Amino acid sequence: MTTYLVTGGAGFIGSNYIHYMFQKYGDAVRIVNLDKLTYAGNLENLKEVEGRDNYTFIRADICDREAVEEIFSQNDIDRVVHFAAESHVDRSIRDPEVFVKTNVLGTLVLLNAAKAAWELPDGSFKEGKRFLHVSTDEVYGSLDEDGGYFYETTPYAPHSPYSASKASSDMLVKSYMDTYRFPANITNCSNNYGPYQFPEKLIPLIINNALQGKKLPVYGDGKNVRDWLYVEDHARGIDMVMEKGRLFETYNIGGHNERQNIQIIHIILDTLREMLPGTDPRRALVRDDLITYVEDRKGHDRRYAIAPDKIKEEVGWYPETKFEDGIRRTIQWFFEHEDWMKNVTSGNYQKYYEEMYKI
Ligand code: NAD
Ligand code: TYD
């Protein structure tokens, strides 16, 4: 049985990945989920897997060296999939420090603990051990509106404190591969959407607000472009890189679903109207005039876009879910999980939201 240490497994992508892994491998894998449960970590995301014998949750901070070393000494970890991070650009602009702590120092602590557990006396590493660092395409900076793509060879040029901290963590992983031949991969993925996404990110925020007849905040002119990927496709990509990717390589995940933010908002509004029956009182709340242009994000990257040639050629991965299907599945999930949304939007998130938008 292969034992995985998943960090940040109670967050959006981590919890989708854990569900994907149990659906695919059942009892053939064991997963240890290490998560601090920040505002973004939610154990409700993992209710269905809690009772499994091959699943363990450990609440700890990846910056806590002793706690992380203890996990490696108590478990024969074969593979690390490292999601844990502070992940929201707007928060990083307001409070960068925690981004450096978690994303940079936390990654270093994990690298050191894995290296110590896996290294043999001659400096090589035990057979089959592997560390996959989950990162973002935002490390590459911003593309012009009229063309070009991010490739694995694109120089790093991060702009936000979030992307700078992720770029630093990528560089640390690269340095461990170069210096120690530490067995790792890096994946840089485009914007994800899907079930369990915290409603501070564009798509769940718009769905949630529209259903309540609340204003829909659009930064700047609304024409910034993101390359959206359904989260299950990302989970499959990570698994495929782990199984088939060449060690020490970086793979970009995403591709060819570029949309302007304002287009995303209109698609969500149209799809909500299509999916809500006429008798549902929420249907009348979903209106185009909720769209509200607000002050632009500072340093707002104009366009992100991935050409997924390398992962397609070497690993056989491509994005399977068409955006029109993925967004319907996401909206359907939010319809069926109203309580999840209510729990998440109470308390801390509400306070943050009011301070951030003042609308
Ligand atoms: P998220 O914010 O939803 O989840 C992050 C998780 O990490 C939470 O469960 C949180 O409790 C946990 N965490 C935070 N600090 C921690 C700490 N110090 N110790 C232990 N756990 C901690 O984020 P997400 O959207 O699921 O992103 C996961 C990873 O994927 C991140 O590394 C992010 O940079 C990367 N990524 C995200 C996207 C995206 O569109 N969301 C795209 C590409 C890459
Ligand atoms: P976001 O979901 O925060 O992801 P990222 O900043 O990592 O790309 O934002 C996606 C895009 O949507 C980005 O261009 C900022 C924009 N945006 C808005 O216009 N309004 C909002 O309320 C939010 C959260 C984002």
mmCIF file of C-alpha atoms in Angstrom, residues 47 101 125 152 173 222 228 262 315 321 326-327:
data_model
loop_
_atom_site.group_PDB
_atom_site.id
_atom_site.type_symbol
_atom_site.label_atom_id
_atom_site.label_comp_id
_atom_site.label_asym_id
_atom_site.label_seq_id
_atom_site.Cartn_x
_atom_site.Cartn_y
_atom_site.Cartn_z
ATOM 1 C CA LYS A 47 -17.115 14.067 5.979
ATOM 2 C CA LYS A 101 5.624 32.028 6.704
ATOM 3 C CA PHE A 125 17.147 8.546 -1.662
ATOM 4 C CA GLU A 152 7.604 25.521 -18.259
ATOM 5 C CA VAL A 173 11.992 22.802 -4.284
ATOM 6 C CA GLY A 222 -13.591 43.208 -15.911
ATOM 7 C CA TRP A 228 -10.155 28.141 -15.834
ATOM 8 C CA ILE A 262 -16.960 39.690 -17.011
ATOM 9 C CA VAL A 315 2.054 12.213 -19.340
ATOM 10 C CA THR A 321 -14.145 18.896 -18.609
ATOM 11 C CA GLY A 326 -17.918 22.110 -15.252
ATOM 12 C CA ILE A 327 -19.782 25.282 -14.351
#
